[in-house]
PDB file of C-alpha atoms and ligand atoms in Angstrom:
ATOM      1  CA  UNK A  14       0.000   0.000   0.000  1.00 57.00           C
ATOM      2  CA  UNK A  15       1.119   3.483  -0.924  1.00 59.00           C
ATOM      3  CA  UNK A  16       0.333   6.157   1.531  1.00 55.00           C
ATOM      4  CA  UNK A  17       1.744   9.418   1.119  1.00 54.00           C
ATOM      5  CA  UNK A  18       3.585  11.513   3.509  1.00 53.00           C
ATOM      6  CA  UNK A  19       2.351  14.318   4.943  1.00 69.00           C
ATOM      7  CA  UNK A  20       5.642  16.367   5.128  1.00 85.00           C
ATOM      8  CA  UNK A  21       5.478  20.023   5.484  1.00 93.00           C
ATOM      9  CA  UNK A  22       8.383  22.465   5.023  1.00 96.00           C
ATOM     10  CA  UNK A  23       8.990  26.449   5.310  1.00 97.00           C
ATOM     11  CA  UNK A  24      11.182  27.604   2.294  1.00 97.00           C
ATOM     12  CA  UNK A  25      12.865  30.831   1.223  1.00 98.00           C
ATOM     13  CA  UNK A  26      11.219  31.765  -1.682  1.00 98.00           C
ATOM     14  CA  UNK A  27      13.029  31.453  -5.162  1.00 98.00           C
ATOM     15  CA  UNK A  28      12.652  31.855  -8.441  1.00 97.00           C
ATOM     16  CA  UNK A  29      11.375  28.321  -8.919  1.00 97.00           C
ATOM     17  CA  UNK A  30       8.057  29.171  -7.058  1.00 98.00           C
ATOM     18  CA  UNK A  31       6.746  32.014  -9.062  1.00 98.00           C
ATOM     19  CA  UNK A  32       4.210  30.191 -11.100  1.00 98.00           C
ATOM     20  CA  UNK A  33       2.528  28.032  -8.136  1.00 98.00           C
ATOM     21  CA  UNK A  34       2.305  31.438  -5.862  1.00 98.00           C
ATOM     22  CA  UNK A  35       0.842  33.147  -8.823  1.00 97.00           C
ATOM     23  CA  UNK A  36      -1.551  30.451  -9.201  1.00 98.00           C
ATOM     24  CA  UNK A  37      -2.027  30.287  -4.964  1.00 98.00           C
ATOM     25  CA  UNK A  38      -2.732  34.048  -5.313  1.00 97.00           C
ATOM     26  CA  UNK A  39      -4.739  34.219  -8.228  1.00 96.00           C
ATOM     27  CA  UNK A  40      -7.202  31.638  -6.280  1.00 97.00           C
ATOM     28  CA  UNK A  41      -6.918  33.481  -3.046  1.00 97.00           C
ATOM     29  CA  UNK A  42      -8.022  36.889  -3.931  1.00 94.00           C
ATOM     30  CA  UNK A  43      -9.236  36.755  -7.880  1.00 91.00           C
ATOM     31  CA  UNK A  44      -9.131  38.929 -10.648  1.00 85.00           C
ATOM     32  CA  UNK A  45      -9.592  42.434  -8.943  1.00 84.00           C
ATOM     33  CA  UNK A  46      -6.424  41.478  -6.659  1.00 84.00           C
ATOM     34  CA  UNK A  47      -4.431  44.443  -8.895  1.00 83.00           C
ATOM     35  CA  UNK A  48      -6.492  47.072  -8.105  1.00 82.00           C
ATOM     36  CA  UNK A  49      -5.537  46.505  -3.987  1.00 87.00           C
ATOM     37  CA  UNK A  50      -3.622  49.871  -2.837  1.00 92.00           C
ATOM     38  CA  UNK A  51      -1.121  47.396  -1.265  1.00 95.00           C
ATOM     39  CA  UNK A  52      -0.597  45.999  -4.898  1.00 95.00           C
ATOM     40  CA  UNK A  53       0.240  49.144  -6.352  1.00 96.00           C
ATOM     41  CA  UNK A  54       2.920  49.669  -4.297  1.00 97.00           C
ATOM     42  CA  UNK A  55       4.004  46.181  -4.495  1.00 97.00           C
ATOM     43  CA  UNK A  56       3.881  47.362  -8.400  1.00 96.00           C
ATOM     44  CA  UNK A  57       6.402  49.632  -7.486  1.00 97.00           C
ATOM     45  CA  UNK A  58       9.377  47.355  -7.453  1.00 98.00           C
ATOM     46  CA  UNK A  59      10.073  43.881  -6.466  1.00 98.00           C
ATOM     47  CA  UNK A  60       9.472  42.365  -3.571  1.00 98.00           C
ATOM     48  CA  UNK A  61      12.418  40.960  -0.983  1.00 98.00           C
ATOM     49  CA  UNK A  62      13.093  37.299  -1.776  1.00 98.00           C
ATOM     50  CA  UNK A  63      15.855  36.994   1.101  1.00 98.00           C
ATOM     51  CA  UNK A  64      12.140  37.942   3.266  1.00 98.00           C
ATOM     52  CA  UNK A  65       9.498  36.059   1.574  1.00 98.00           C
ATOM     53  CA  UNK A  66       8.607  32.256   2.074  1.00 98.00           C
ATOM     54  CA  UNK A  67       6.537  29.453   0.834  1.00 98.00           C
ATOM     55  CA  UNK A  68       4.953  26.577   2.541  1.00 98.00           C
ATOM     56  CA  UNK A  69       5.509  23.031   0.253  1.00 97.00           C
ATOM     57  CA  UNK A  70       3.533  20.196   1.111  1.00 96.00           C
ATOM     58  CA  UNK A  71       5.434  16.924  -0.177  1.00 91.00           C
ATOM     59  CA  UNK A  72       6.841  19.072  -2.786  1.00 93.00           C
ATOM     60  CA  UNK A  73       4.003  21.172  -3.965  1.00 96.00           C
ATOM     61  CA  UNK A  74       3.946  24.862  -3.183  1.00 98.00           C
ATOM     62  CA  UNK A  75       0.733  25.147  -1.028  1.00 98.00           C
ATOM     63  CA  UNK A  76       0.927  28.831   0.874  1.00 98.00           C
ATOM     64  CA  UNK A  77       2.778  31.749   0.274  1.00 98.00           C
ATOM     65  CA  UNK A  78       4.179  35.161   1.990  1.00 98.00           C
ATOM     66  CA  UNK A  79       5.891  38.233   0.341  1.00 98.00           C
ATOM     67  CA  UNK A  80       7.613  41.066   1.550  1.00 98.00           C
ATOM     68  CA  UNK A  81       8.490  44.129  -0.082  1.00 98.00           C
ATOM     69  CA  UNK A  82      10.480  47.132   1.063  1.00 98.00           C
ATOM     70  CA  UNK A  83       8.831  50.237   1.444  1.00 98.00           C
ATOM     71  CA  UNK A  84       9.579  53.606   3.018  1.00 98.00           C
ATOM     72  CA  UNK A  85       6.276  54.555   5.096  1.00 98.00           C
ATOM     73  CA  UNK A  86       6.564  58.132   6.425  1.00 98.00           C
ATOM     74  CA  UNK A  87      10.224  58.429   7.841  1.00 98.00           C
ATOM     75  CA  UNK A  88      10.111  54.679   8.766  1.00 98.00           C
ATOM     76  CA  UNK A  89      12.281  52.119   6.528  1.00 98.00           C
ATOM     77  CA  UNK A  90      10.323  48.849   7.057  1.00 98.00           C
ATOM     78  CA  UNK A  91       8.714  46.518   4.841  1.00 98.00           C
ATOM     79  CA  UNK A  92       4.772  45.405   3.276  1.00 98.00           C
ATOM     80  CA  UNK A  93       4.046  41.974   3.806  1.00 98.00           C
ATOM     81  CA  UNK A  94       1.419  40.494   1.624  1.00 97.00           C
ATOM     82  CA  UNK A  95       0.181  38.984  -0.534  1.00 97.00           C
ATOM     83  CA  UNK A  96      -0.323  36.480   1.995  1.00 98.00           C
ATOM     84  CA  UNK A  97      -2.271  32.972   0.985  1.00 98.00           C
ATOM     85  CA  UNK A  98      -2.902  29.409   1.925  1.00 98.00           C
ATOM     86  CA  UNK A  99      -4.613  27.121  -0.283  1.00 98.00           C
ATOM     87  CA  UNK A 100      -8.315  26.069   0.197  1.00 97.00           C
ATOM     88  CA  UNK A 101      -7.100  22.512   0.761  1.00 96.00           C
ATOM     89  CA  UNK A 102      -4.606  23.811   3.619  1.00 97.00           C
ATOM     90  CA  UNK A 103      -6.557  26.180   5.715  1.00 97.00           C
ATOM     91  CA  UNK A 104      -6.890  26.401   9.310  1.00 97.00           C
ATOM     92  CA  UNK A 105      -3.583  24.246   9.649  1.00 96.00           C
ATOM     93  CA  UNK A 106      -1.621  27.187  11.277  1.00 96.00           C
ATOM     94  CA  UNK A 107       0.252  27.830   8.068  1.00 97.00           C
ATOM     95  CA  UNK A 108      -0.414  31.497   7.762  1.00 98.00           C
ATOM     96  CA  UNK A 109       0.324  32.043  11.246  1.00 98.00           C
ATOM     97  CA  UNK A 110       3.471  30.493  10.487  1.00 97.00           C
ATOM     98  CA  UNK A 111       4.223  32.483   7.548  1.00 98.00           C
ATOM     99  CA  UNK A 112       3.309  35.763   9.263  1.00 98.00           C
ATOM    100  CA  UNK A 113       6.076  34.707  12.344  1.00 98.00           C
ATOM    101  CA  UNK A 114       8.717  33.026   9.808  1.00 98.00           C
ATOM    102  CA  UNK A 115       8.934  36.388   7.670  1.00 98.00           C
ATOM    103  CA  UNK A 116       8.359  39.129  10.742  1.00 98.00           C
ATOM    104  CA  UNK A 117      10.901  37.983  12.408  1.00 98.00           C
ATOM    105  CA  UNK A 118      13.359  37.806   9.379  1.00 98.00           C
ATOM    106  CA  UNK A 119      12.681  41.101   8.624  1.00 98.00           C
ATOM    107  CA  UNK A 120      13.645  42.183  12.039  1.00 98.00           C
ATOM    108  CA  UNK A 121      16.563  39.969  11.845  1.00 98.00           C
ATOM    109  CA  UNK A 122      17.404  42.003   8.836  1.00 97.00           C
ATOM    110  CA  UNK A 123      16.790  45.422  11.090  1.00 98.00           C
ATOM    111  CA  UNK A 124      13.682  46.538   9.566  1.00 98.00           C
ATOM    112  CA  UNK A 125      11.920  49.287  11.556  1.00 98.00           C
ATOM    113  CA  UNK A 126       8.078  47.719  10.871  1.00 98.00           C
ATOM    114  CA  UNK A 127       6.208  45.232   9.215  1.00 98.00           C
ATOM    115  CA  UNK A 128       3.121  46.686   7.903  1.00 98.00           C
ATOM    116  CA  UNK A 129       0.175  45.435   6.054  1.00 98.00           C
ATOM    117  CA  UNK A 130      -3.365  46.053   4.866  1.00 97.00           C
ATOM    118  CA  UNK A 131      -5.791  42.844   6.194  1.00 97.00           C
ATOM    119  CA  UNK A 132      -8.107  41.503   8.841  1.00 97.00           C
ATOM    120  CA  UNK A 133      -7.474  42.983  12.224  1.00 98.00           C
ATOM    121  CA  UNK A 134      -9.206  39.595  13.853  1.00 98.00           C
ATOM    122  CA  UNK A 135      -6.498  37.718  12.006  1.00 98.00           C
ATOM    123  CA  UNK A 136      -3.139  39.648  13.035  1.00 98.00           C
ATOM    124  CA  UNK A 137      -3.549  41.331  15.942  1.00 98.00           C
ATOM    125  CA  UNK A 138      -3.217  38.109  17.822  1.00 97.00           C
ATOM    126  CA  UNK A 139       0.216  37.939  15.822  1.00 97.00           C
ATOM    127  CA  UNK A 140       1.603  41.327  17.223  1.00 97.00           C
ATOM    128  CA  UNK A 141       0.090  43.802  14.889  1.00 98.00           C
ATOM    129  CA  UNK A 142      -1.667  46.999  16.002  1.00 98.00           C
ATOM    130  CA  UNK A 143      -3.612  49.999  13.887  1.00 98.00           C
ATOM    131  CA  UNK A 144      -1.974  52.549  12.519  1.00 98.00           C
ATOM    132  CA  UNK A 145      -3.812  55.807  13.623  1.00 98.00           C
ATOM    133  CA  UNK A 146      -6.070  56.449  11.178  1.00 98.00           C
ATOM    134  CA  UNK A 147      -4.987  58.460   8.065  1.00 97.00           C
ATOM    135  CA  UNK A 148      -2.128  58.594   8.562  1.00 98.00           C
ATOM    136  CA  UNK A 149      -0.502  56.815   6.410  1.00 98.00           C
ATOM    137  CA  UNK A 150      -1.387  57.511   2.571  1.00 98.00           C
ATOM    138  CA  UNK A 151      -1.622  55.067   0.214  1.00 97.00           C
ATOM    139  CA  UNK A 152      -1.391  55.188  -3.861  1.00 96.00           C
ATOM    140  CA  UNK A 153      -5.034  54.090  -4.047  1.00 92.00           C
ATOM    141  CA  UNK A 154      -7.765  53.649  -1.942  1.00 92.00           C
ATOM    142  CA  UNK A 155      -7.600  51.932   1.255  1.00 95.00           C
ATOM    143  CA  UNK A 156      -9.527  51.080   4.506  1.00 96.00           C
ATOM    144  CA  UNK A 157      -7.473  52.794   7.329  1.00 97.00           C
ATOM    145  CA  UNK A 158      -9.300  50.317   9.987  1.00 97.00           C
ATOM    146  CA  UNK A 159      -6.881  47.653   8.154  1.00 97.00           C
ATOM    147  CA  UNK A 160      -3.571  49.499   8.062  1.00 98.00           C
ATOM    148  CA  UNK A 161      -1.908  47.056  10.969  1.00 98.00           C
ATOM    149  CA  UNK A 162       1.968  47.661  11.837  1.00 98.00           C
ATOM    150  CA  UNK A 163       4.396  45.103  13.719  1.00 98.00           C
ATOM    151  CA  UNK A 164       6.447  48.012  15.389  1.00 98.00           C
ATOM    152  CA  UNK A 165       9.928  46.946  15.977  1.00 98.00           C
ATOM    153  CA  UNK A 166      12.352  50.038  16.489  1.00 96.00           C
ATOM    154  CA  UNK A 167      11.529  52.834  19.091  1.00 95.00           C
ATOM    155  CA  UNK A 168       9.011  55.822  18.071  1.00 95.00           C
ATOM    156  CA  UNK A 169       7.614  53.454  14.891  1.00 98.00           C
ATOM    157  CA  UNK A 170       3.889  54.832  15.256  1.00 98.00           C
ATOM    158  CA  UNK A 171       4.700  58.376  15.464  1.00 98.00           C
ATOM    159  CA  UNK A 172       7.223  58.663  12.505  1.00 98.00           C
ATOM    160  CA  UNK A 173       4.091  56.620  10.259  1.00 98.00           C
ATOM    161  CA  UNK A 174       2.513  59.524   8.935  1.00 98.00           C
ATOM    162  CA  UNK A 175       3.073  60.621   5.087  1.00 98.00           C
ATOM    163  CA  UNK A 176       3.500  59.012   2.117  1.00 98.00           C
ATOM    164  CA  UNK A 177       3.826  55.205   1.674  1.00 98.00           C
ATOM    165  CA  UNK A 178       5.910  53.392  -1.291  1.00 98.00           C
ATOM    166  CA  UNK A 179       8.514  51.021  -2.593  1.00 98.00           C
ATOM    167  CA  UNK A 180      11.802  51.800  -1.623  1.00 98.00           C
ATOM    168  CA  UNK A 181      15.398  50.426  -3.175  1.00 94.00           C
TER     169      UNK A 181
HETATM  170  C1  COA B 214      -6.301  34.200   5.610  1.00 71.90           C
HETATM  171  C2  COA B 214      -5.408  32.982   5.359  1.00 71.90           C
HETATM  172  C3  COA B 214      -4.051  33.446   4.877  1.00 71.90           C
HETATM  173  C4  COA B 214      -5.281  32.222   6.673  1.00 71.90           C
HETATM  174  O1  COA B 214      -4.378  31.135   6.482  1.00 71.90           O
HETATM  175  P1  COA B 214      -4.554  29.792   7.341  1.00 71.90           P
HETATM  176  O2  COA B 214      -3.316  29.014   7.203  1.00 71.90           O
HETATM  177  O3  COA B 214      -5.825  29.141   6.993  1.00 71.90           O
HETATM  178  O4  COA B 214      -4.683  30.416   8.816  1.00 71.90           O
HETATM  179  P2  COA B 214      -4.191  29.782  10.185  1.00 71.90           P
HETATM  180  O5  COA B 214      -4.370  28.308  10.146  1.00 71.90           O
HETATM  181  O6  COA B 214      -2.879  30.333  10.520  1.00 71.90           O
HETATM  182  O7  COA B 214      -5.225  30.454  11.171  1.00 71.90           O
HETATM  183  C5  COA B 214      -6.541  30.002  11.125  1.00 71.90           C
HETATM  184  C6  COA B 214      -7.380  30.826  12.068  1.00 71.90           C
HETATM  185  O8  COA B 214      -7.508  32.149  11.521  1.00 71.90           O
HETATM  186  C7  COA B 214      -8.882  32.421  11.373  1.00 71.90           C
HETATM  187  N1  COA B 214      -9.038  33.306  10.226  1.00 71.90           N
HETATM  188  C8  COA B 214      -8.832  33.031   8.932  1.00 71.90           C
HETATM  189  N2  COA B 214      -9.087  34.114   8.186  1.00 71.90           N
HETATM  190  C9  COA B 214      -9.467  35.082   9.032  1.00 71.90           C
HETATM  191  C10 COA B 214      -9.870  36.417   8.859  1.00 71.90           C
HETATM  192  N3  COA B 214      -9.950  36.987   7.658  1.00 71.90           N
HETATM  193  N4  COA B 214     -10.201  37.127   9.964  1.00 71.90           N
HETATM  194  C11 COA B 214     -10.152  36.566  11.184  1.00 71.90           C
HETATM  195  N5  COA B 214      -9.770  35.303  11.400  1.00 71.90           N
HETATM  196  C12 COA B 214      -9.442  34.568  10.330  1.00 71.90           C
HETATM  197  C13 COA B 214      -9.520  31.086  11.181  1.00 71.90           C
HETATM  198  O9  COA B 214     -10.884  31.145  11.487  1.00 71.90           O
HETATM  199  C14 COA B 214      -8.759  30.251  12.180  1.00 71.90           C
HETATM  200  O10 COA B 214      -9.208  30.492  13.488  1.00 71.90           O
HETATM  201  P3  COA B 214      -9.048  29.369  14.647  1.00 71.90           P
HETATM  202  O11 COA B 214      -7.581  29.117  14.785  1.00 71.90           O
HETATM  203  O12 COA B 214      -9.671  30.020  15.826  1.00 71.90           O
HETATM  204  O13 COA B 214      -9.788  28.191  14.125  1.00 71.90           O
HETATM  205  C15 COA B 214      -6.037  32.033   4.317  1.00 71.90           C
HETATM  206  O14 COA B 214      -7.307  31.666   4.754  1.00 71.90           O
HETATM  207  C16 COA B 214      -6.150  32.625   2.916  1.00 71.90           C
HETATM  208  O15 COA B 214      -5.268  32.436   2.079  1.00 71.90           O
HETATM  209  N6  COA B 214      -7.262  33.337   2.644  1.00 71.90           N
HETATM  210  C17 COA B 214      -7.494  33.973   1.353  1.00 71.90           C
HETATM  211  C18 COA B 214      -6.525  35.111   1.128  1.00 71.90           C
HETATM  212  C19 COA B 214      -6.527  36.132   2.241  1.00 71.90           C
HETATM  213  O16 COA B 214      -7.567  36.579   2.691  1.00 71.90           O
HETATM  214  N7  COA B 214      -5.303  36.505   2.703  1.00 71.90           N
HETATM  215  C20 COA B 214      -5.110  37.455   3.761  1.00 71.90           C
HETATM  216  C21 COA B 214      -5.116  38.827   3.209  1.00 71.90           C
HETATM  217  S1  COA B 214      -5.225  40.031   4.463  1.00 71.90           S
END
């Protein structure tokens, strides 16, 4: 009998896995995923690969996490998203996972912040608090009740206020 093994692994993302996370992301959030203010500035320039990760089930690129540098206000830290686990994957901890694997390479790398637009109910258990409202601004429109920030140098929350984009 032939049973497979359920063997999961955390990589460093590389080139190899850009077709599968388009494919995971194009499932997660659709067509209209574009038009997301945190995708135009992800449209900006590319994202980190030394700070994003996949998840591979037996081989098979089943979640993904990117993180892209950006320069919010006067704070150098970095976007993470898109974030997405496959239907078939969910509620396994594997976005939690993600979320801790690339927050705390980033801070490894001495990033001021992680910052991201999503669910408050999903990351503030995962360290991530609002940004005061407006005061970030975005190139497009965005809900400020979603703008969440992992501070992780001194005086993060008061130096977020201004402009927010890709950065070299
Ligand atoms: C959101 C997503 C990344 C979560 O990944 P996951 O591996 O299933 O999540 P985890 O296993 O780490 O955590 C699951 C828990 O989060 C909860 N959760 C999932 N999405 C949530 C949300 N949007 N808001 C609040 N809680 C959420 C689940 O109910 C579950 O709760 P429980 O532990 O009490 O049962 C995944 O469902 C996904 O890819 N969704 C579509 C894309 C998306 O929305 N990405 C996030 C953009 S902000």
């Amino acid at each position: 009998m032939f049973m497979k093994k359920h063997d999961l692994v955390y990589l460093t993302e590389d080139a190899s896995h850009d077709a599968a996370i388009d494919l995971i992301n194009e499932e997660a959030f659709g067509p209209g995923r574009f038009a997301r203010a945190a995708a135009r500035i992800r449209e900006q320039g590319p994202h980190d690969l030394s700070l994003s990760f996949v998840c591979a089930d037996d081989g098979e690129t089943i979640a993904s996490v990117r993180m892209t540098p950006v320069l919010a206000g006067s704070i150098k830290g970095h976007l993470l998203g898109p974030l997405a686990v496959r239907p078939s994957h969910k509620n396994r901890g594997i976005g939690r996972e993600l979320v801790r694997i690339a927050v705390e390479a980033a801070r490894r790398k001495g990033s001021q912040c992680v910052i991201l637009v999503g669910d408050p109910p999903y990351y503030q258990p995962l360290g991530f608090e609002k940004v005061a409202y407006g005061a970030l601004t975005f190139p497009g429109p965005v809900d400020f009740n979603r703008v969440l920030v992992v501070p992780m140098t001194e005086d993060v929350h008061a130096g977020l206020k201004g402009d927010i984009h890709w950065r070299a």
